[in-house]
mmCIF file of C-alpha atoms and ligand atoms in Angstrom:
data_model
loop_
_atom_site.group_PDB
_atom_site.id
_atom_site.type_symbol
_atom_site.label_atom_id
_atom_site.label_comp_id
_atom_site.label_asym_id
_atom_site.label_seq_id
_atom_site.Cartn_x
_atom_site.Cartn_y
_atom_site.Cartn_z
ATOM 1 C CA UNK A 211 82.234 -173.057 1.594
ATOM 2 C CA UNK A 212 83.679 -170.105 2.990
ATOM 3 C CA UNK A 213 84.089 -168.669 6.051
ATOM 4 C CA UNK A 214 84.109 -164.975 7.372
ATOM 5 C CA UNK A 215 85.721 -163.795 10.916
ATOM 6 C CA UNK A 216 84.629 -160.049 11.195
ATOM 7 C CA UNK A 217 86.395 -157.914 13.686
ATOM 8 C CA UNK A 218 88.409 -154.781 15.203
ATOM 9 C CA UNK A 219 91.185 -156.493 14.853
ATOM 10 C CA UNK A 220 93.448 -153.683 17.026
ATOM 11 C CA UNK A 221 95.565 -156.214 17.175
ATOM 12 C CA UNK A 222 95.016 -159.403 15.372
ATOM 13 C CA UNK A 223 96.062 -161.919 17.679
ATOM 14 C CA UNK A 224 96.064 -165.868 18.891
ATOM 15 C CA UNK A 225 93.101 -165.991 20.058
ATOM 16 C CA UNK A 226 91.738 -165.014 16.496
ATOM 17 C CA UNK A 227 93.768 -166.899 14.605
ATOM 18 C CA UNK A 228 94.096 -170.299 16.629
ATOM 19 C CA UNK A 229 90.681 -171.121 16.589
ATOM 20 C CA UNK A 230 89.988 -169.294 13.104
ATOM 21 C CA UNK A 231 92.565 -172.090 11.934
ATOM 22 C CA UNK A 232 90.803 -174.901 13.900
ATOM 23 C CA UNK A 233 87.328 -174.416 12.435
ATOM 24 C CA UNK A 234 88.904 -173.778 8.985
ATOM 25 C CA UNK A 235 90.413 -177.488 9.367
ATOM 26 C CA UNK A 236 87.326 -179.002 10.756
ATOM 27 C CA UNK A 237 84.426 -177.024 8.510
ATOM 28 C CA UNK A 238 87.104 -177.738 5.490
ATOM 29 C CA UNK A 239 86.355 -174.140 4.354
ATOM 30 C CA UNK A 240 87.849 -173.379 1.103
ATOM 31 C CA UNK A 241 88.217 -170.047 1.909
ATOM 32 C CA UNK A 242 88.670 -167.961 5.346
ATOM 33 C CA UNK A 243 88.436 -164.392 4.713
ATOM 34 C CA UNK A 244 89.448 -161.726 7.773
ATOM 35 C CA UNK A 245 87.050 -158.389 7.551
ATOM 36 C CA UNK A 246 88.692 -155.890 9.417
ATOM 37 C CA UNK A 247 85.698 -153.508 10.244
ATOM 38 C CA UNK A 248 85.870 -149.589 9.629
ATOM 39 C CA UNK A 249 83.538 -148.397 12.321
ATOM 40 C CA UNK A 250 82.295 -150.616 14.415
ATOM 41 C CA UNK A 251 78.797 -149.864 15.578
ATOM 42 C CA UNK A 252 78.635 -151.440 18.928
ATOM 43 C CA UNK A 253 82.008 -150.247 21.153
ATOM 44 C CA UNK A 254 84.322 -147.110 21.028
ATOM 45 C CA UNK A 255 86.947 -146.269 18.163
ATOM 46 C CA UNK A 256 89.547 -148.496 17.555
ATOM 47 C CA UNK A 257 92.856 -147.157 18.977
ATOM 48 C CA UNK A 258 95.191 -148.040 15.792
ATOM 49 C CA UNK A 259 94.138 -146.316 12.303
ATOM 50 C CA UNK A 260 91.989 -148.641 10.215
ATOM 51 C CA UNK A 261 95.481 -148.882 7.702
ATOM 52 C CA UNK A 262 97.353 -150.027 10.835
ATOM 53 C CA UNK A 263 94.763 -152.600 11.551
ATOM 54 C CA UNK A 264 94.517 -153.550 8.077
ATOM 55 C CA UNK A 265 98.198 -153.868 7.750
ATOM 56 C CA UNK A 266 98.525 -155.681 10.824
ATOM 57 C CA UNK A 267 95.958 -158.731 9.748
ATOM 58 C CA UNK A 268 97.532 -158.559 6.261
ATOM 59 C CA UNK A 269 100.856 -159.832 8.265
ATOM 60 C CA UNK A 270 99.252 -162.155 10.110
ATOM 61 C CA UNK A 271 97.580 -163.895 7.290
ATOM 62 C CA UNK A 272 100.238 -163.896 5.633
ATOM 63 C CA UNK A 273 101.464 -167.048 7.635
ATOM 64 C CA UNK A 274 98.784 -169.198 6.735
ATOM 65 C CA UNK A 275 97.377 -170.315 2.902
ATOM 66 C CA UNK A 276 93.995 -170.324 2.794
ATOM 67 C CA UNK A 277 93.746 -167.204 4.976
ATOM 68 C CA UNK A 278 92.791 -163.814 3.041
ATOM 69 C CA UNK A 279 92.191 -160.298 4.429
ATOM 70 C CA UNK A 280 88.866 -158.644 2.689
ATOM 71 C CA UNK A 281 88.895 -155.111 2.560
ATOM 72 C CA UNK A 282 85.236 -154.323 2.162
ATOM 73 C CA UNK A 283 84.265 -152.843 5.462
ATOM 74 C CA UNK A 284 87.327 -150.297 5.189
ATOM 75 C CA UNK A 285 85.968 -148.791 2.261
ATOM 76 C CA UNK A 286 81.924 -149.003 2.672
ATOM 77 C CA UNK A 287 81.294 -145.278 4.976
ATOM 78 C CA UNK A 288 79.291 -145.836 7.775
ATOM 79 C CA UNK A 289 78.696 -148.005 10.418
ATOM 80 C CA UNK A 290 80.537 -151.572 9.019
ATOM 81 C CA UNK A 291 77.148 -153.707 10.217
ATOM 82 C CA UNK A 292 77.748 -157.175 9.672
ATOM 83 C CA UNK A 293 74.757 -157.456 7.609
ATOM 84 C CA UNK A 294 75.814 -155.291 4.959
ATOM 85 C CA UNK A 295 78.739 -157.274 4.454
ATOM 86 C CA UNK A 296 77.460 -160.664 4.382
ATOM 87 C CA UNK A 297 74.592 -158.887 1.287
ATOM 88 C CA UNK A 298 77.690 -157.527 -0.353
ATOM 89 C CA UNK A 299 79.342 -161.190 -0.274
ATOM 90 C CA UNK A 300 76.522 -162.828 -1.294
ATOM 91 C CA UNK A 301 76.075 -160.391 -4.611
ATOM 92 C CA UNK A 302 79.664 -161.510 -5.564
ATOM 93 C CA UNK A 303 79.139 -165.065 -4.186
ATOM 94 C CA UNK A 304 75.606 -166.524 -5.456
ATOM 95 C CA UNK A 305 72.507 -167.723 -3.417
ATOM 96 C CA UNK A 306 74.223 -171.395 -3.423
ATOM 97 C CA UNK A 307 77.866 -171.280 -1.558
ATOM 98 C CA UNK A 308 77.473 -172.228 1.764
ATOM 99 C CA UNK A 309 78.988 -168.984 4.002
ATOM 100 C CA UNK A 310 79.734 -169.186 7.212
ATOM 101 C CA UNK A 311 80.244 -166.030 9.900
ATOM 102 C CA UNK A 312 82.700 -167.035 12.523
ATOM 103 C CA UNK A 313 81.991 -165.798 16.201
ATOM 104 C CA UNK A 314 83.299 -165.813 19.379
ATOM 105 C CA UNK A 315 80.970 -166.862 22.324
ATOM 106 C CA UNK A 316 80.715 -162.969 23.974
ATOM 107 C CA UNK A 317 80.475 -161.467 20.218
ATOM 108 C CA UNK A 318 76.927 -164.312 19.572
ATOM 109 C CA UNK A 319 75.877 -163.331 23.074
ATOM 110 C CA UNK A 320 75.628 -159.852 21.960
ATOM 111 C CA UNK A 321 73.986 -160.706 18.667
ATOM 112 C CA UNK A 322 70.350 -159.874 19.300
ATOM 113 C CA UNK A 323 71.027 -155.869 19.260
ATOM 114 C CA UNK A 324 73.041 -156.211 16.102
ATOM 115 C CA UNK A 325 71.435 -154.210 13.177
ATOM 116 C CA UNK A 326 69.077 -156.016 11.005
ATOM 117 C CA UNK A 327 70.120 -159.299 13.357
ATOM 118 C CA UNK A 328 67.511 -161.844 12.058
ATOM 119 C CA UNK A 329 68.288 -161.093 8.724
ATOM 120 C CA UNK A 330 71.546 -162.795 9.468
ATOM 121 C CA UNK A 331 70.343 -166.353 9.045
ATOM 122 C CA UNK A 332 69.164 -165.958 5.778
ATOM 123 C CA UNK A 333 72.555 -164.471 4.411
ATOM 124 C CA UNK A 334 74.883 -167.052 6.075
ATOM 125 C CA UNK A 335 75.119 -169.922 8.887
ATOM 126 C CA UNK A 336 76.953 -169.096 12.432
ATOM 127 C CA UNK A 337 79.582 -170.761 13.703
ATOM 128 C CA UNK A 338 80.523 -169.805 17.307
ATOM 129 C CA UNK A 339 84.283 -170.742 19.131
ATOM 130 C CA UNK A 340 83.973 -170.947 22.723
ATOM 131 C CA UNK A 341 85.755 -168.195 24.504
ATOM 132 C CA UNK A 342 87.011 -168.442 27.734
ATOM 133 C CA UNK A 343 84.950 -166.584 30.155
ATOM 134 C CA UNK A 344 81.580 -166.601 27.918
ATOM 135 C CA UNK A 345 78.706 -169.175 28.186
ATOM 136 C CA UNK A 346 76.183 -169.238 26.186
ATOM 137 C CA UNK A 347 73.525 -166.603 26.072
ATOM 138 C CA UNK A 348 70.233 -167.660 27.966
ATOM 139 C CA UNK A 349 68.549 -165.309 25.584
ATOM 140 C CA UNK A 350 69.208 -166.942 22.562
ATOM 141 C CA UNK A 351 68.963 -170.830 23.369
ATOM 142 C CA UNK A 352 65.299 -170.523 22.820
ATOM 143 C CA UNK A 353 65.723 -168.762 19.566
ATOM 144 C CA UNK A 354 68.580 -171.198 18.616
ATOM 145 C CA UNK A 355 67.736 -174.164 18.948
ATOM 146 C CA UNK A 356 65.741 -174.776 15.993
ATOM 147 C CA UNK A 357 68.546 -173.946 13.866
ATOM 148 C CA UNK A 358 71.199 -175.678 15.740
ATOM 149 C CA UNK A 359 73.127 -177.925 13.764
ATOM 150 C CA UNK A 360 74.747 -181.110 14.877
ATOM 151 C CA UNK A 361 77.331 -181.189 12.816
ATOM 152 C CA UNK A 362 79.535 -179.448 9.711
ATOM 153 C CA UNK A 363 77.959 -181.715 7.454
ATOM 154 C CA UNK A 364 74.776 -179.582 7.838
ATOM 155 C CA UNK A 365 76.351 -176.547 6.742
ATOM 156 C CA UNK A 366 77.617 -177.675 3.943
ATOM 157 C CA UNK A 367 74.058 -178.804 2.788
ATOM 158 C CA UNK A 368 72.867 -175.350 3.161
ATOM 159 C CA UNK A 369 73.850 -172.093 2.033
ATOM 160 C CA UNK A 370 72.868 -170.157 5.452
ATOM 161 C CA UNK A 371 70.698 -170.188 8.318
ATOM 162 C CA UNK A 372 71.903 -172.682 10.933
ATOM 163 C CA UNK A 373 74.062 -172.718 14.129
ATOM 164 C CA UNK A 374 76.855 -174.779 14.997
ATOM 165 C CA UNK A 375 78.819 -174.245 18.455
ATOM 166 C CA UNK A 376 82.569 -175.202 18.193
ATOM 167 C CA UNK A 377 84.904 -176.257 20.980
ATOM 168 C CA UNK A 378 88.435 -174.939 20.025
ATOM 169 C CA UNK A 379 91.072 -173.767 22.201
ATOM 170 C CA UNK A 380 90.711 -171.996 24.932
ATOM 171 C CA UNK A 381 93.224 -168.701 24.703
ATOM 172 C CA UNK A 382 92.127 -165.929 27.126
ATOM 173 C CA UNK A 383 93.783 -163.332 24.876
ATOM 174 C CA UNK A 384 92.286 -159.740 23.977
ATOM 175 C CA UNK A 385 93.325 -157.288 21.555
ATOM 176 C CA UNK A 386 92.862 -155.161 25.339
ATOM 177 C CA UNK A 387 95.126 -156.853 27.271
ATOM 178 C CA UNK A 388 97.241 -156.724 24.924
ATOM 179 C CA UNK A 389 97.365 -152.998 23.830
ATOM 180 C CA UNK A 390 97.530 -152.624 28.038
ATOM 181 C CA UNK A 391 100.399 -154.449 27.753
ATOM 182 C CA UNK A 392 102.205 -152.639 25.278
ATOM 183 C CA UNK A 393 100.841 -149.325 27.230
ATOM 184 C CA UNK A 394 102.550 -150.138 30.289
ATOM 185 C CA UNK A 395 106.151 -150.907 28.393
ATOM 186 C CA UNK A 396 105.387 -155.049 28.623
ATOM 187 C CA UNK A 397 105.923 -157.426 26.151
ATOM 188 C CA UNK A 398 102.566 -159.034 24.832
ATOM 189 C CA UNK A 399 105.349 -161.391 22.805
ATOM 190 C CA UNK A 400 103.686 -164.552 22.620
ATOM 191 C CA UNK A 401 100.148 -163.810 22.175
ATOM 192 C CA UNK A 402 100.004 -162.706 18.982
ATOM 193 C CA UNK A 403 102.367 -162.998 15.697
ATOM 194 C CA UNK A 404 106.047 -161.799 15.866
ATOM 195 C CA UNK A 405 105.407 -159.681 12.796
ATOM 196 C CA UNK A 406 102.451 -158.268 14.155
ATOM 197 C CA UNK A 407 104.403 -156.932 17.109
ATOM 198 C CA UNK A 408 107.353 -155.416 14.833
ATOM 199 C CA UNK A 409 104.592 -153.716 13.380
ATOM 200 C CA UNK A 410 103.177 -152.311 16.578
ATOM 201 C CA UNK A 411 106.787 -151.611 17.554
ATOM 202 C CA UNK A 412 107.691 -150.157 14.472
ATOM 203 C CA UNK A 413 104.240 -147.708 14.340
ATOM 204 C CA UNK A 414 104.668 -147.095 17.899
ATOM 205 C CA UNK A 415 101.030 -148.401 18.708
ATOM 206 C CA UNK A 416 99.175 -148.165 21.526
ATOM 207 C CA UNK A 417 101.437 -146.293 23.626
ATOM 208 C CA UNK A 418 99.326 -143.712 25.313
ATOM 209 C CA UNK A 419 96.646 -145.695 27.200
ATOM 210 C CA UNK A 420 99.412 -146.482 30.316
ATOM 211 C CA UNK A 421 97.561 -144.859 32.832
ATOM 212 C CA UNK A 422 93.989 -146.395 32.029
ATOM 213 C CA UNK A 423 94.870 -149.972 32.545
ATOM 214 C CA UNK A 424 95.045 -149.398 36.097
ATOM 215 C CA UNK A 425 97.197 -153.237 36.797
ATOM 216 C CA UNK A 426 100.049 -153.056 39.116
ATOM 217 C CA UNK A 427 102.229 -155.621 36.376
HETATM 218 P P1 LIG B 56 88.725 -155.939 22.194
HETATM 219 O O1 LIG B 56 89.725 -156.531 23.523
HETATM 220 O O2 LIG B 56 89.850 -155.008 21.976
HETATM 221 O O3 LIG B 56 87.433 -155.895 22.889
HETATM 222 P P2 LIG B 56 89.168 -158.803 20.651
HETATM 223 O O4 LIG B 56 90.256 -159.618 21.492
HETATM 224 O O5 LIG B 56 87.863 -159.097 21.871
HETATM 225 O O6 LIG B 56 89.002 -156.906 21.240
HETATM 226 P P3 LIG B 56 87.980 -158.597 18.473
HETATM 227 O O7 LIG B 56 88.528 -158.080 16.994
HETATM 228 O O8 LIG B 56 86.762 -157.275 19.517
HETATM 229 O O9 LIG B 56 88.800 -158.995 19.532
HETATM 230 O O10 LIG B 56 87.439 -160.124 17.778
HETATM 231 C C1 LIG B 56 86.703 -160.069 16.117
HETATM 232 C C2 LIG B 56 86.119 -161.510 17.106
HETATM 233 O O11 LIG B 56 86.670 -162.589 17.228
HETATM 234 C C3 LIG B 56 84.742 -161.770 18.171
HETATM 235 O O12 LIG B 56 84.008 -162.481 17.393
HETATM 236 C C4 LIG B 56 85.330 -162.103 19.021
HETATM 237 O O13 LIG B 56 84.543 -162.942 19.759
HETATM 238 C C5 LIG B 56 86.357 -163.256 19.048
HETATM 239 N N1 LIG B 56 87.398 -163.481 19.232
HETATM 240 C C6 LIG B 56 88.283 -162.726 19.797
HETATM 241 N N2 LIG B 56 89.316 -162.890 20.932
HETATM 242 C C7 LIG B 56 88.954 -164.603 20.649
HETATM 243 C C8 LIG B 56 89.422 -165.712 21.278
HETATM 244 N N3 LIG B 56 90.126 -165.487 22.444
HETATM 245 N N4 LIG B 56 89.167 -166.550 21.899
HETATM 246 C C9 LIG B 56 88.123 -167.036 20.210
HETATM 247 N N5 LIG B 56 87.179 -165.811 19.792
HETATM 248 C C10 LIG B 56 88.208 -164.598 20.347
#
């Protein structure tokens, strides 16, 4: 069974990595692929260039066997729609391998605005990680009920179509916070892997938005 975690990773941090590891172990995933998006359809452009975001993800995934990076969204022109990514993965992996799309609860809450979102369930399972500040969305409740899986074994039994919500260690970390800290000259150390922090400093990333944060600290 293969897991995928998409994101802007601007930059990647422990709020991505720790839940990903816990889900990988709990589901006994053979592989967990991090897929940095090229052009996010639902938000403004990332601050760091895609080459930097990719390099930071590469540094982070090198810290754990079983994690890998998949570049397909960076190599594709136009908005990075998950449904296109899953279709392309399916072409490679075939129709029978169970595939799990990992999402934080905030991302799951916005699912019904995604491009061709209902087709996602024909392509993958969805595994939702609880995230501080995000409750299960009411709008998707009824719709999700019939697809709800009670345990990981149900995901293994089919290639796609189920939803599993997973409690994970709650880390109130966001890339936005990290960018804000760097911009104000504060340290984001211990919120993200040290090699990623060193990369940010080496390349002078995220220096420009000091005025935008408005925090006194
Ligand atoms: P930003 O602050 O720039 O919006 P982010 O920290 O939310 O970024 P993304 O790259 O947008 O990170 O997130 C990719 C995926 O990881 C999403 O599914 C998101 O819900 C999930 N995620 C991010 N941070 C956490 C966290 N602290 N706990 C659980 N899931 C998270």
